[in-house]
Coordinates of C-alpha atoms and ligand atoms in Angstrom, one line a residue:
M510 CA 1.3 20.8 -14.8
K511 CA -0.5 17.4 -15.8
A512 CA -2.6 15.0 -13.1
V513 CA -4.7 12.5 -12.4
V514 CA -7.8 13.9 -11.0
A515 CA -11.0 12.0 -9.9
D516 CA -14.0 14.2 -10.5
A517 CA -16.6 12.5 -9.2
Q518 CA -17.2 8.6 -8.4
D519 CA -16.1 6.4 -11.6
S520 CA -15.1 9.7 -13.4
Y521 CA -11.1 10.6 -13.8
S522 CA -9.1 12.0 -16.3
V523 CA -5.7 13.2 -17.2
V524 CA -5.9 17.0 -17.1
D525 CA -3.8 20.2 -16.5
V526 CA -4.0 21.7 -13.2
D527 CA -1.9 24.5 -11.7
L528 CA 0.3 24.1 -8.5
A529 CA 1.2 26.5 -6.3
P530 CA 4.7 26.8 -4.3
P531 CA 5.2 25.1 -1.1
K532 CA 4.6 26.9 1.8
T533 CA 6.3 26.9 5.5
G534 CA 7.6 23.2 6.5
E535 CA 6.1 21.7 2.7
V536 CA 8.2 20.8 -0.3
L537 CA 8.2 20.5 -4.1
V538 CA 8.8 17.4 -5.3
R539 CA 9.5 16.4 -9.0
M540 CA 8.0 12.9 -9.5
A541 CA 10.2 10.3 -11.1
A542 CA 8.0 7.3 -10.5
T543 CA 4.4 6.4 -9.1
G544 CA 3.1 3.3 -8.3
V545 CA -0.8 2.2 -9.4
C546 CA -2.1 0.7 -6.1
H547 CA -5.7 -0.4 -5.5
S548 CA -6.3 2.5 -3.0
D549 CA -6.3 4.8 -6.0
L550 CA -8.9 2.7 -7.5
S551 CA -10.9 2.5 -4.4
I552 CA -10.7 6.3 -4.3
I553 CA -12.2 6.3 -7.9
N554 CA -15.0 3.6 -7.3
G555 CA -16.2 5.0 -3.9
T556 CA -14.8 2.2 -1.5
I557 CA -12.7 5.1 0.4
P558 CA -14.6 8.1 0.7
S559 CA -12.9 11.1 -0.6
P560 CA -13.5 14.3 -1.3
F561 CA -13.5 15.6 -5.1
P562 CA -12.1 16.7 -7.3
T563 CA -8.9 15.1 -6.1
V564 CA -5.3 14.3 -7.6
L565 CA -4.7 10.4 -7.1
G566 CA -1.4 9.0 -5.9
H567 CA 0.1 8.1 -2.6
E568 CA 3.0 5.9 -3.4
G569 CA 5.9 7.2 -5.2
A570 CA 9.5 8.9 -5.1
G571 CA 11.4 11.5 -6.9
V572 CA 13.6 14.7 -6.9
V573 CA 12.8 17.9 -4.1
E574 CA 13.2 21.0 -6.2
E575 CA 12.1 23.4 -4.0
V576 CA 11.7 23.8 -0.2
G577 CA 9.6 25.9 2.0
E578 CA 10.3 27.8 4.9
G579 CA 11.8 25.8 8.0
V580 CA 12.4 22.5 6.1
T581 CA 14.9 21.1 7.3
N582 CA 14.9 17.4 6.7
V583 CA 15.4 17.4 2.7
S584 CA 17.1 19.9 0.1
P585 CA 16.8 20.4 -3.4
G586 CA 18.2 17.7 -5.1
D587 CA 17.7 15.1 -2.6
H588 CA 15.9 12.0 -3.8
V589 CA 12.7 11.2 -1.8
I590 CA 10.2 8.4 -0.9
L591 CA 7.0 10.0 -0.4
S592 CA 4.9 8.5 2.4
F593 CA 1.3 7.9 2.5
I594 CA 1.0 9.2 6.2
P595 CA 2.7 12.2 7.8
H596 CA 4.9 11.6 10.5
C597 CA 4.7 14.5 13.0
G598 CA 7.2 12.9 15.5
E599 CA 5.2 14.4 18.5
C600 CA 1.2 13.2 18.9
F601 CA -0.1 10.7 20.9
H602 CA 0.6 7.8 18.3
C603 CA 4.2 9.1 17.1
V604 CA 5.6 9.3 20.6
R605 CA 4.3 5.7 21.1
D606 CA 6.4 4.3 18.2
E607 CA 3.4 4.0 16.1
P608 CA 3.8 6.6 13.7
Y609 CA 1.5 4.9 10.9
L610 CA -1.2 6.1 13.1
C611 CA -0.3 9.8 13.2
I612 CA -3.1 12.0 14.0
V613 CA -1.3 15.5 12.9
A614 CA -3.8 16.3 10.7
K615 CA -7.5 15.3 8.9
Q616 CA -7.0 13.2 5.6
D617 CA -9.8 15.7 4.1
G618 CA -8.0 16.2 0.9
N619 CA -5.9 19.4 2.1
L620 CA -2.4 19.8 3.4
L621 CA -1.6 19.9 7.1
D622 CA -2.9 23.6 7.0
G623 CA -6.2 23.0 5.8
T624 CA -5.6 24.1 2.1
T625 CA -4.6 22.7 -0.8
R626 CA -1.8 23.9 -3.6
V627 CA -3.4 22.4 -6.8
S628 CA -6.1 24.5 -8.6
R629 CA -7.7 24.3 -11.8
N630 CA -9.4 27.2 -13.2
G631 CA -9.2 29.0 -9.6
E632 CA -10.9 26.3 -7.9
P633 CA -9.4 24.4 -5.3
V634 CA -8.3 20.5 -6.3
F635 CA -7.6 18.2 -3.3
V636 CA -4.9 15.8 -3.1
M637 CA -5.0 11.8 -2.0
S638 CA -3.2 11.3 1.4
F639 CA -1.4 14.9 1.6
L640 CA 0.3 13.5 -1.5
G641 CA -1.3 13.5 -4.7
N642 CA 1.7 12.5 -6.7
M643 CA 0.3 11.1 -9.8
A644 CA 1.4 14.0 -11.4
E645 CA 4.2 15.8 -12.9
Y646 CA 5.2 17.4 -9.3
A647 CA 3.6 17.1 -6.0
V648 CA 3.7 19.5 -3.3
A649 CA 3.8 17.7 0.3
P650 CA 4.7 18.3 3.7
S651 CA 8.0 17.9 4.5
I652 CA 6.9 14.8 7.1
S653 CA 5.8 12.9 4.1
V654 CA 9.0 12.8 2.9
V655 CA 11.8 10.7 3.7
P656 CA 15.5 10.9 1.9
M657 CA 16.6 8.2 0.1
A658 CA 20.2 6.8 -1.1
K659 CA 20.8 7.8 -4.6
D660 CA 21.8 4.6 -5.7
V661 CA 18.7 3.0 -5.8
P662 CA 16.5 3.4 -9.0
F663 CA 13.2 5.3 -8.3
Q664 CA 10.7 2.9 -9.8
A665 CA 12.0 0.5 -7.1
A666 CA 11.8 3.2 -4.3
A667 CA 8.3 4.3 -5.5
L668 CA 6.9 0.9 -4.4
I669 CA 8.3 1.2 -0.7
G670 CA 5.9 4.2 -0.6
C671 CA 2.9 2.0 -0.1
G672 CA 2.2 -1.7 -1.3
V673 CA 5.9 -3.0 -0.3
T674 CA 6.0 -1.6 3.0
T675 CA 2.5 -2.3 3.7
G676 CA 3.0 -5.7 2.5
V677 CA 6.3 -6.4 4.1
G678 CA 5.5 -4.8 7.2
A679 CA 2.2 -7.1 7.7
A680 CA 4.1 -10.0 8.0
V681 CA 7.6 -8.6 9.8
K682 CA 6.0 -6.1 11.9
T683 CA 2.2 -6.1 12.1
A684 CA 1.9 -9.9 12.7
A685 CA 5.6 -10.4 13.7
V686 CA 5.5 -13.8 11.5
R687 CA 7.8 -16.0 13.7
P688 CA 10.6 -18.1 12.2
G689 CA 9.3 -21.7 11.1
S690 CA 5.8 -21.0 10.8
T691 CA 3.0 -21.1 8.5
V692 CA 1.2 -18.3 6.5
A693 CA -1.7 -17.8 3.9
V694 CA -2.2 -15.3 1.6
W695 CA -5.5 -14.0 0.2
G696 CA -5.3 -11.7 -2.8
C697 CA -1.7 -12.3 -4.7
G698 CA -1.4 -8.1 -6.1
G699 CA 1.2 -5.8 -5.4
V700 CA 0.4 -5.9 -1.5
G701 CA -0.1 -9.4 -1.3
L702 CA 2.9 -10.6 -3.2
S703 CA 5.0 -8.3 -0.6
V704 CA 3.2 -10.0 2.4
V705 CA 4.7 -13.4 0.6
Q706 CA 8.1 -11.2 0.6
G707 CA 7.6 -10.6 4.1
A708 CA 6.8 -14.1 5.4
R709 CA 9.9 -15.2 3.2
I710 CA 12.3 -13.1 4.9
A711 CA 10.7 -13.6 8.4
G712 CA 11.4 -17.4 7.8
A713 CA 8.0 -18.8 7.8
S714 CA 8.2 -22.6 6.3
R715 CA 5.2 -22.4 4.0
I716 CA 3.6 -19.7 2.5
V717 CA 0.0 -20.6 0.7
A718 CA -1.0 -18.0 -2.0
V719 CA -4.7 -17.8 -2.4
D720 CA -6.2 -15.9 -5.5
L721 CA -8.8 -16.2 -8.1
S722 CA -6.3 -16.3 -10.8
A723 CA -3.9 -19.1 -11.6
E724 CA -1.2 -16.6 -13.0
K725 CA -1.3 -14.7 -9.6
M726 CA -0.6 -17.5 -7.7
E727 CA 2.1 -18.7 -9.9
M728 CA 3.8 -15.1 -9.3
A729 CA 3.9 -15.8 -5.8
R730 CA 5.5 -18.6 -6.0
R731 CA 8.5 -16.3 -7.7
F732 CA 8.4 -14.3 -4.6
G733 CA 8.6 -17.1 -2.2
A734 CA 5.2 -19.0 -2.0
T735 CA 5.4 -22.8 -1.2
D736 CA 2.3 -23.7 -2.3
S737 CA -1.4 -22.8 -3.9
V738 CA -5.0 -23.5 -3.9
T739 CA -7.5 -24.4 -7.1
P740 CA -8.4 -21.0 -8.5
G741 CA -12.0 -20.8 -7.4
G742 CA -11.9 -23.7 -5.4
D743 CA -12.5 -24.1 -1.7
A744 CA -9.0 -22.8 -0.2
V745 CA -10.4 -22.9 3.4
R746 CA -10.6 -26.8 2.7
E747 CA -7.3 -27.0 0.8
I748 CA -5.4 -25.7 3.4
F749 CA -7.2 -27.6 6.3
E750 CA -6.0 -30.8 4.3
M751 CA -2.3 -29.2 3.6
T752 CA -2.0 -28.4 7.7
G753 CA -3.2 -31.9 8.9
R754 CA -6.5 -30.4 10.1
I755 CA -4.8 -28.1 12.3
G756 CA -5.0 -24.9 10.2
I757 CA -2.6 -22.3 9.5
D758 CA -0.5 -19.7 11.9
Y759 CA -1.2 -16.6 10.0
A760 CA -3.7 -15.8 7.5
F761 CA -3.5 -12.1 5.6
E762 CA -6.4 -10.9 3.8
V763 CA -5.1 -8.3 1.2
I764 CA -8.2 -8.0 -0.5
G765 CA -10.7 -5.8 1.4
N766 CA -13.6 -8.5 1.1
P767 CA -15.8 -9.6 3.9
R768 CA -16.3 -13.2 2.4
T769 CA -12.7 -13.4 2.2
I770 CA -12.0 -11.9 5.7
E771 CA -14.3 -14.6 7.0
Q772 CA -12.4 -17.4 5.3
C773 CA -9.0 -16.3 6.8
I774 CA -10.9 -16.0 10.4
K775 CA -11.7 -19.6 9.8
V776 CA -8.6 -20.8 8.4
V777 CA -6.3 -19.9 11.1
R778 CA -5.7 -22.4 13.9
R779 CA -6.6 -22.3 17.1
G780 CA -4.4 -19.4 18.9
G781 CA -3.4 -18.0 15.3
T782 CA -4.1 -14.9 14.1
A783 CA -5.9 -13.4 11.0
V784 CA -4.1 -10.1 9.7
L785 CA -6.8 -7.4 8.0
V786 CA -4.6 -5.6 5.5
G787 CA -7.3 -5.2 2.6
V788 CA -9.7 -2.2 2.9
G789 CA -13.2 -2.8 2.1
G790 CA -16.0 -0.4 1.9
A791 CA -17.5 1.7 5.0
K792 CA -20.7 -0.3 5.3
E793 CA -19.6 -3.7 4.4
R794 CA -19.8 -6.4 7.3
F795 CA -17.8 -9.4 8.0
S796 CA -19.6 -11.7 10.7
V797 CA -17.9 -14.2 13.2
S798 CA -19.6 -15.9 15.6
S799 CA -19.6 -14.6 19.2
L800 CA -18.1 -17.4 20.7
V801 CA -15.4 -18.1 18.2
L802 CA -12.8 -15.5 19.2
P803 CA -12.8 -16.2 23.2
L804 CA -13.2 -20.2 22.8
T805 CA -10.4 -20.8 20.1
G806 CA -7.7 -18.1 21.3
K807 CA -7.6 -16.5 17.7
S808 CA -6.7 -13.3 17.3
V809 CA -8.1 -10.6 14.5
I810 CA -5.7 -8.0 13.9
G811 CA -5.9 -4.7 11.4
C812 CA -2.6 -3.5 9.6
M813 CA -2.4 0.0 8.8
Y814 CA 0.6 1.0 6.4
G815 CA 2.5 -2.5 7.7
S816 CA 3.2 -0.8 11.2
V817 CA 5.8 1.4 9.5
N818 CA 8.1 3.8 11.1
T819 CA 9.4 5.5 8.1
K820 CA 12.6 6.8 8.9
V821 CA 13.9 3.5 10.2
D822 CA 11.9 1.1 7.8
F823 CA 12.3 2.9 4.4
P824 CA 16.4 2.3 4.8
L825 CA 16.1 -0.9 5.9
Y826 CA 13.6 -2.2 3.1
L827 CA 16.1 -0.5 0.5
D828 CA 19.1 -2.5 2.0
L829 CA 17.1 -5.4 1.9
Y830 CA 16.5 -4.6 -1.6
R831 CA 20.3 -4.0 -2.0
R832 CA 21.3 -7.3 -0.8
G833 CA 18.8 -9.1 -3.1
R834 CA 16.8 -10.2 -0.3
L835 CA 13.6 -7.9 -1.1
D836 CA 13.0 -8.6 -4.9
L837 CA 11.5 -5.1 -5.8
D838 CA 12.2 -5.1 -10.0
G839 CA 10.3 -8.4 -10.2
M840 CA 7.2 -6.3 -8.6
I841 CA 7.3 -4.2 -11.5
T842 CA 5.4 -5.6 -14.2
R843 CA 4.9 -2.9 -16.7
T844 CA 5.2 1.0 -17.0
Y845 CA 2.9 3.5 -18.2
T846 CA 3.6 7.0 -18.8
L847 CA 1.2 9.5 -17.0
D848 CA -1.0 10.2 -19.9
E849 CA -1.6 6.1 -20.0
A850 CA -2.9 6.4 -16.5
P851 CA -6.3 4.9 -17.6
R852 CA -4.6 1.7 -19.1
A853 CA -3.0 1.3 -15.9
F854 CA -6.1 1.2 -13.8
E855 CA -7.6 -1.0 -16.3
D856 CA -4.6 -3.2 -16.0
L857 CA -5.0 -2.9 -12.2
E858 CA -9.0 -4.1 -12.6
K859 CA -8.4 -7.0 -14.7
G860 CA -5.3 -8.0 -12.1
V861 CA -2.7 -8.2 -14.8
N862 CA 0.1 -6.9 -12.9
A863 CA 2.3 -7.6 -9.7
R864 CA 2.5 -3.9 -9.6
G865 CA 2.2 -1.3 -12.8
V866 CA 4.2 1.9 -12.4
I867 CA 4.0 5.3 -14.1
V868 CA 7.2 6.5 -14.8
H869 CA 7.4 10.5 -15.0
G870 CA 9.2 11.7 -18.6
Ligands
PAD2157 P1 -4.7 -5.8 -6.6 O1 -5.8 -5.1 -7.0 O2 -3.2 -5.4 -7.1 O3 -4.7 -7.2 -5.7 C1 -5.7 -7.9 -5.5 C2 -5.9 -9.3 -5.8 O4 -6.7 -10.1 -5.1 C3 -5.5 -9.5 -7.2 O5 -4.8 -10.4 -7.3 C4 -7.0 -10.4 -7.4 O6 -7.0 -11.2 -8.0 C5 -7.4 -11.0 -6.0 N1 -8.5 -11.4 -5.2 C6 -9.7 -10.3 -5.5 N2 -11.0 -10.8 -5.1 C7 -10.4 -12.2 -4.7 C8 -11.3 -13.2 -4.0 N3 -12.4 -13.0 -3.7 N4 -10.3 -14.3 -3.6 C9 -8.9 -14.4 -3.8 N5 -8.4 -13.4 -4.3 C10 -9.2 -12.5 -4.7 O7 -4.9 -4.9 -5.0 P2 -3.1 -4.5 -4.1 O8 -2.3 -5.3 -3.6 O9 -2.8 -3.1 -4.4 O10 -4.1 -4.0 -2.7 C11 -4.9 -4.7 -2.2 C12 -5.8 -4.3 -0.8 O11 -4.6 -3.9 0.1 C13 -6.7 -3.2 -1.5 O12 -7.9 -3.7 -0.5 C14 -5.9 -2.0 -1.0 O13 -6.9 -0.9 -0.6 C15 -5.5 -2.3 0.4 C16 -4.2 -1.6 0.9 N6 -4.1 -1.3 2.4 C17 -3.5 -0.5 2.9 C18 -3.4 -0.6 4.4 O14 -2.3 0.4 4.9 N7 -3.7 -1.4 5.0 C19 -2.0 0.0 2.1 C20 -2.2 -0.3 0.8 C21 -3.2 -1.2 0.3
ZN2158 ZN1 -1.6 2.2 -1.5

């Protein structure tokens, strides 16, 4: 089958690989749609550490073709959304209602049994996030797939697998934005625009979009942003002016840049919360004076996967979509074939799309 494989840092291509059938507790999914997320790009450029070679892709939806022994949650023919974290239901975190932190297995490029089903010329090829679904097929742990209703288009459902769930969940679950509060969102890509939607759904009274690109902030207005800032200007100063020098209740950093993280911490009001969603490099550091947090009562919190419980939240977000409260179709600016993946990554780097989606033939 064809797959997008990163062979080394800054080197990836669409190549032919072999795929072994699912083993016990695994499923074979024929991919229908795969979202192109900045985290895929971060594997390519080395920001997120990964073994190579690896099949990219961690946001997608498709049809179950085959199930291994012992699989009970899905059957062939089921439509599923892939989750980039397996939920084992039994580990320390799963039993404490923190399944997004599930520690059933190491993210070392293999499946749960420590081996991979993908190979090339007999050599193993790893997969991203137990999935590696930027490919025609994926063999994944059954606890990484969630059945979905068949009335939802695959392209929309794919976004639920990562970007939309992370962004919406960051607002409604991780931060639990209160109705009437004020929100700023730094970085209006696929995830940031989803934070904007989450803040709108949560009833925020004011949502300020911050991006280097005027087009991205204009896009954010279509998803619920009420204000934007001068591109390349002093966003912190402008937001203090907008809020009568008080600062903002919640600032979401959805880029992964130490300087914008510091801006988010600065711009939140006393007692407010900075939510870190963007993933930066392991060696990068942001800095905050040791007296600021205790003396201002500000909080800085991390957001992993929008604090998702996939079995509960995937159907919930699809329901919000059906009822017109969550715009998924509007998030898909452009679709690509699998062969066009390099073009999709170029467009992601240029920042031209809300989300680009690979539609499998
Ligand atoms: P994206 O590339 O689509 O969007 C990033 C946006 O940030 C673009 O619109 C840029 O113009 C904008 N931007 C870049 N630099 C600046 C700056 N200095 N000031 C203002 N705006 C800027 O990415 P995405 O939305 O797919 O992903 C965003 C981040 O979220 C990325 O770091 C990704 O790895 C992370 C992520 N985290 C999780 C999680 O569980 N925490 C899940 C999924 C993605
Ligand atoms: Zn992602």
